[in-house]
Coordinates of C-alpha atoms in Angstrom, one line a residue:
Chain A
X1 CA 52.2 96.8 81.8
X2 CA 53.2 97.0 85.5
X3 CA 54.2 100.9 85.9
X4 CA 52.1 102.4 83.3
X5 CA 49.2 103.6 85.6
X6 CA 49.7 107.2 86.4
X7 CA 50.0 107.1 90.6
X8 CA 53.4 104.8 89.7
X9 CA 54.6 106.7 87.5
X10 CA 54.1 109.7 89.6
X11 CA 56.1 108.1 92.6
X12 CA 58.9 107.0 90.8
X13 CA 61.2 109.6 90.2
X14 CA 60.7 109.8 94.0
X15 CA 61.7 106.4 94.9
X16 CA 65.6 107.4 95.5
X17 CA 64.8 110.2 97.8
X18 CA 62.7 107.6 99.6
X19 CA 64.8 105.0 99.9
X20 CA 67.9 107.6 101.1
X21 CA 65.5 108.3 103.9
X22 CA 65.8 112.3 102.6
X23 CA 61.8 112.2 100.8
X24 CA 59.7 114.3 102.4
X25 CA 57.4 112.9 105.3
X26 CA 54.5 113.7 102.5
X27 CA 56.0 111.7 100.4
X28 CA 57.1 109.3 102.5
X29 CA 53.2 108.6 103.2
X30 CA 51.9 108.9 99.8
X31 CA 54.7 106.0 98.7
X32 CA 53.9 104.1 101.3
X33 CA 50.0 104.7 101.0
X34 CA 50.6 103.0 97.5
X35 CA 52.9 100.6 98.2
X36 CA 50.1 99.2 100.2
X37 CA 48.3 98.7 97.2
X38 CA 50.5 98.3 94.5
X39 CA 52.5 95.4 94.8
X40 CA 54.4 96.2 91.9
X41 CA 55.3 99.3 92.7
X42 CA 56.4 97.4 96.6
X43 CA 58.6 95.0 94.5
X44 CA 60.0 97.7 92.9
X45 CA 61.3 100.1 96.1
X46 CA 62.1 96.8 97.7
X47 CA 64.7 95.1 94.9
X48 CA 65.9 98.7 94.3
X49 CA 66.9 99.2 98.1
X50 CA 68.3 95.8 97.7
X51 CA 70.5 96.4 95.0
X52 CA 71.8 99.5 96.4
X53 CA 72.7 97.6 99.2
X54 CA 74.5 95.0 97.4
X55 CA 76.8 97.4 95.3
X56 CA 77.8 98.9 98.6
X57 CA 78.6 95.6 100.2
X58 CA 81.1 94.7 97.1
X59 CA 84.9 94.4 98.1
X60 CA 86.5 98.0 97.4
X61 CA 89.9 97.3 95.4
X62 CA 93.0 98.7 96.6
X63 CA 95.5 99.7 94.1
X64 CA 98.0 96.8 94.2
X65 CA 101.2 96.4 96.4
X66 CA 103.3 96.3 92.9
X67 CA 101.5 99.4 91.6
X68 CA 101.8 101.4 94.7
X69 CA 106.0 100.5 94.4
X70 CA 106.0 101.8 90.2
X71 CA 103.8 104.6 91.4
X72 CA 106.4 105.7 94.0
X73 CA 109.6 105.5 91.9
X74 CA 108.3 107.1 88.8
X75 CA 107.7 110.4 91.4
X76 CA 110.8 109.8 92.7
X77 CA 109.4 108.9 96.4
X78 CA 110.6 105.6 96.4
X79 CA 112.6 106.5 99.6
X80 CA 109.3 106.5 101.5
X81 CA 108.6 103.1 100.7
X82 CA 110.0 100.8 103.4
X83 CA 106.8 102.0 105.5
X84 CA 109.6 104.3 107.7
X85 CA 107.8 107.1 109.6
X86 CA 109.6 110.4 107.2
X87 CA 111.4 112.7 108.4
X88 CA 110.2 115.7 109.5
X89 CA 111.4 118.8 107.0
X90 CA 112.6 116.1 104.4
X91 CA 113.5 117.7 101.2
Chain B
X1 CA 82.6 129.8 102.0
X2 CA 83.8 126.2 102.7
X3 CA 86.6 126.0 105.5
X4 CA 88.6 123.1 104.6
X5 CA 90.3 121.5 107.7
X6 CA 93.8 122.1 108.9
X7 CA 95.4 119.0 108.5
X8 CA 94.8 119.8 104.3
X9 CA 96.2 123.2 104.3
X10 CA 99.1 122.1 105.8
X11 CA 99.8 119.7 103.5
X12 CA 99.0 121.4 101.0
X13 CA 101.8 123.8 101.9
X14 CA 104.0 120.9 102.6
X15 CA 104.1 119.7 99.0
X16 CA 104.3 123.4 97.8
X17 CA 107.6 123.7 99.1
X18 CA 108.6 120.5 97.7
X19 CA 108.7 118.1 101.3
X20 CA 108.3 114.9 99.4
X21 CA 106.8 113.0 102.5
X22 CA 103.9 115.4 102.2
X23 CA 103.8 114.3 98.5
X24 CA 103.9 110.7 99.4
X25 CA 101.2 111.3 102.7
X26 CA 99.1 112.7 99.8
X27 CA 99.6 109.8 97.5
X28 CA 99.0 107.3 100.7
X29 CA 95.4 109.4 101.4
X30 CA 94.3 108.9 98.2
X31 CA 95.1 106.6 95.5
X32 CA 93.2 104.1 96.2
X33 CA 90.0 105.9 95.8
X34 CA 91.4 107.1 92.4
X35 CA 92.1 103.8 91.4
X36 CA 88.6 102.7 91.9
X37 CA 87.3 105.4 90.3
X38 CA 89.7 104.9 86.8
X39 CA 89.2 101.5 87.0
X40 CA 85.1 101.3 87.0
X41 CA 85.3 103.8 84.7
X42 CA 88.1 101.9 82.0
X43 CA 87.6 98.5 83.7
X44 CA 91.6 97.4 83.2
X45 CA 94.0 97.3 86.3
X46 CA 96.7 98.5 84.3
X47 CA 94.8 101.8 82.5
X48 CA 93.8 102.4 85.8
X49 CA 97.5 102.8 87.4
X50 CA 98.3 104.8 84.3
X51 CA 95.7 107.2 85.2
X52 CA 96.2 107.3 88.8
X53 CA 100.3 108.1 87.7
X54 CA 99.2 110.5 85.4
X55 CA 96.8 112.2 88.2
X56 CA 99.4 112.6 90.3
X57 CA 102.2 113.8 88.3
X58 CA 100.1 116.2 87.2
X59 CA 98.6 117.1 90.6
X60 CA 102.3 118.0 92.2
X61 CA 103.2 120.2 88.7
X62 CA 99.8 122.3 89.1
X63 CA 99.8 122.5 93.1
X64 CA 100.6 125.9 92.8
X65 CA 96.8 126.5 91.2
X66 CA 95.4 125.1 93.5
X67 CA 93.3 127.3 95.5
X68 CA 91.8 125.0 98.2
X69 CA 88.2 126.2 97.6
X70 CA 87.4 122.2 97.4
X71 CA 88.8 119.9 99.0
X72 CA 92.0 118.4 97.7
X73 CA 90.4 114.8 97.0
X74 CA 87.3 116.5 95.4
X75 CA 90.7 118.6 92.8
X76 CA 92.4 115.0 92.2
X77 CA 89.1 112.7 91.3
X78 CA 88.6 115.8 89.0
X79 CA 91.8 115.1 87.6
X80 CA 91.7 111.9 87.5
X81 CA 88.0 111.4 85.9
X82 CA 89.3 113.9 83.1
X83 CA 92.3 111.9 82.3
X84 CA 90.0 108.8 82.1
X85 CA 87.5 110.0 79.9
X86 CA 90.7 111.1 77.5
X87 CA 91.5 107.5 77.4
X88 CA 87.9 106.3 76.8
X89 CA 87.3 109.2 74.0
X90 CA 90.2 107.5 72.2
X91 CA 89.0 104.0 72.2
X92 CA 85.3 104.0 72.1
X93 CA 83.7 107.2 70.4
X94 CA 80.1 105.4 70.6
X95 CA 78.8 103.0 73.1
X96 CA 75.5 102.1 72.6
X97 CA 73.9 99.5 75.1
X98 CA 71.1 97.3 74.5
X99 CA 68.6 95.8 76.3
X100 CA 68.0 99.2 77.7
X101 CA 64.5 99.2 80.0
X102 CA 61.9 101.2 78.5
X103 CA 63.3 105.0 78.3
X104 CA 60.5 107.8 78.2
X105 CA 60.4 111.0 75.6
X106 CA 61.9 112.7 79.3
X107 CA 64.3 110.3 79.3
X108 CA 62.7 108.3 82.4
X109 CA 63.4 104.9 83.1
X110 CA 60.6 102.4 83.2
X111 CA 60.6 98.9 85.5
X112 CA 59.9 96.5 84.1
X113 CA 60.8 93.3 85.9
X114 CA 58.0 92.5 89.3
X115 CA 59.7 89.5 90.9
X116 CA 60.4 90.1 94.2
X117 CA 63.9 88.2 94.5
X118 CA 64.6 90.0 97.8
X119 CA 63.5 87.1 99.8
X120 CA 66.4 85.0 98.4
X121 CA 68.8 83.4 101.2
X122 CA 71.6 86.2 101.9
X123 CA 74.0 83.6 100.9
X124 CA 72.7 83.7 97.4
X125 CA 74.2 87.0 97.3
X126 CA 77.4 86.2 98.1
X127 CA 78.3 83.8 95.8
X128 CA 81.2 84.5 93.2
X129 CA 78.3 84.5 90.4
X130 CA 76.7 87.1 92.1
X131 CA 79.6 89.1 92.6
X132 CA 80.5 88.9 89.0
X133 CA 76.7 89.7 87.9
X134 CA 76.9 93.1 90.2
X135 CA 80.2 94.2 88.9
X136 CA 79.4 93.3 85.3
X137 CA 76.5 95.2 85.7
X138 CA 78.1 98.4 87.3
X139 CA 80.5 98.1 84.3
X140 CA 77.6 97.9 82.0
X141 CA 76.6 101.5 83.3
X142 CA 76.7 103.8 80.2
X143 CA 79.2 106.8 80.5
X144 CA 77.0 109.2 81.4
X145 CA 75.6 107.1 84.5
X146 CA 78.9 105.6 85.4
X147 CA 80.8 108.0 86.9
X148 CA 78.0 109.4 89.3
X149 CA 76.8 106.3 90.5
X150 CA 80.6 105.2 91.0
X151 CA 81.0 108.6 93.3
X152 CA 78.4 108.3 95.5
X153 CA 77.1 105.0 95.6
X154 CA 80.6 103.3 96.1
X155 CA 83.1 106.1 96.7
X156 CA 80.3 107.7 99.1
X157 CA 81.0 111.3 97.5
X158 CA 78.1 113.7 98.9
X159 CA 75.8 114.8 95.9
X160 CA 77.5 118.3 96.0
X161 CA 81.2 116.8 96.0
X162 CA 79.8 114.3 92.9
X163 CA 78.9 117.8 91.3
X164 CA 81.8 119.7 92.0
X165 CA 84.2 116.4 90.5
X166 CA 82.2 116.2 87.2
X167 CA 81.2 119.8 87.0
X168 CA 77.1 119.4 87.0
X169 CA 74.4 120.5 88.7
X170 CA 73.4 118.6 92.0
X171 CA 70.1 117.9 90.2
X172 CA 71.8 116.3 86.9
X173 CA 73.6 113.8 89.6
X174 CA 70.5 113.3 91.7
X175 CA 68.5 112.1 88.4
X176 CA 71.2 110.3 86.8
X177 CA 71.9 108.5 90.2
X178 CA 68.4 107.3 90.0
X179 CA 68.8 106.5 86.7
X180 CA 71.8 104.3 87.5
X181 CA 70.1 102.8 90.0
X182 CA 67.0 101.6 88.5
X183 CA 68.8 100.9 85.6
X184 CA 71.0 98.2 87.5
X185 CA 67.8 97.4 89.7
X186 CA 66.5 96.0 86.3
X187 CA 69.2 94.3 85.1
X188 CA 70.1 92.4 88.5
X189 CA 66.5 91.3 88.7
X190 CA 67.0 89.6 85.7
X191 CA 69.6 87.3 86.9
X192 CA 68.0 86.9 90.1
X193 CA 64.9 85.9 88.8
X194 CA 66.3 83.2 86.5
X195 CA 68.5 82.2 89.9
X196 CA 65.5 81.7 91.9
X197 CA 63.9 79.9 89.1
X198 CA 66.5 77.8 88.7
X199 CA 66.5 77.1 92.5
X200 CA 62.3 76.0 92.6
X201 CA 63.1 73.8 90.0
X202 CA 60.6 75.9 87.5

């Protein structure tokens, strides 16, 4: 069972801090050290920097045009709406 | 102690005395990352708006206790995670997931899937499929993993803002980030893996 040997297991709870580049240069070396030798544990640091990478690359919603309008009337804003600089000291 | 820039304070004091252009500024600063946040975390467009109304309704009532020792967008995701988890308390009091990886007396996750689908064309990634596999994955997060991983993997909240929203320690969001992450590591692998399969013909 891939991660059951004890060095794995050791380094895992690490991985994060590794792959956020905020591990400790000892660490840094030990993980690398095994990743050398441990192709699991390689896969592993390796899919999980590229899933991290891929959640972070998804398109970021915006709330909708439609929304933004309700969400202005119901505070009574709508005034500011037509995208008109305000007024400065506006009640 | 935390100076919080100029620019806040004054609008701060702006929408204390009732300048409703100040209210809209702050509306036009941040809704959008309150949206995202409700809507990972109730995964409806419309629950989402609710909340984001709600936030800010109740936002401009309580201005007046607000203090300024975070920053105001730290004060309104607080608000705004709290009045989501009220909705989700009300429709699902248990969520239990399955196909969990293995989970250790300390509550560690365990890998368990080796293929190394890294080496997939970049294009692979980018396909609708994939898109829908990643967010139906992040909405798969449990409740407990969600809401960090949505703050500082997506919203890019610092660990210590991520605390100071869901009112942990920096360590519980450092662990439950990794958690997240494995955790979503392991279930994107298995789509990947049956993708690449699928693309060798095995």
């Amino acid at each position: 069972m891939g991660l059951d040997i004890p060095d794995c297991r050791h380094l895992l709870g690490s991985l994060s801090e590794y792959i956020d580049e905020e591990a400790s240069a000892e660490v840094c070396a030990e993980i690398e050290r095994h990743m050398a030798e441990c192709e699991n544990c390689r896969v592993v640091v390796d899919t999980l920097r590229k899933s991290v990478l891929l959640v972070r690359q998804l398109p970021r919603r915006t709330l909708p045009p439609e929304a933004r309008q309700r969400l202005y009337k119901s505070l009574d804003l709508g005034d500011f709406l037509t995208g008109k600089p305000p007024r400065p000291g506006t009640p | 102690m935390t100076t919080h820039n100029t620019d806040e304070q004054l609008l701060l004091e702006r929408i204390r005395s009732g300048d409703k252009s100040a209210c809209a500024l702050c509306i036009d600063l941040h809704a959008d990352t309150l949206y995202r946040l409700a809507y990972r975390l109730l995964g409806d467009e419309a629950e989402a708006e609710d909340v984001v109304q709600e936030t800010f309704i109740k936002a401009f009532m309580a201005i007046d206790t607000f203090e300024g020792r975070s920053k105001l967008g730290t004060w309104l995701y607080r608000i705004a995670y709290n009045q989501a988890l009220m909705r989700l308390r009300r429709k699902e009091p248990a969520k239990v997931s399955v196909d969990e990886p293995i989970v250790t007396a300390e509550g560690e996750q365990i890998p368990r899937q080796f293929f190394d689908w890294c080496c997939l064309p970049e294009e692979d990634f980018e396909t609708a499929e994939a898109r829908e596999t990643l967010e139906a994955a992040i909405q798969a997060l449990s409740e407990t993993l969600k809401p960090v991983f949505v703050l500082r993997e997506l919203e890019g909240l610092s660990t210590a803002e991520t605390a100071a929203v869901l009112q942990v320690s920096q360590e519980v969001v450092k662990t439950r980030l990794h958690r997240a992450r494995l955790w979503l590591r392991e279930r994107l692998a298995g789509y990947f893996t049956e993708y690449a399969r699928t693309q060798t013909g095995d």
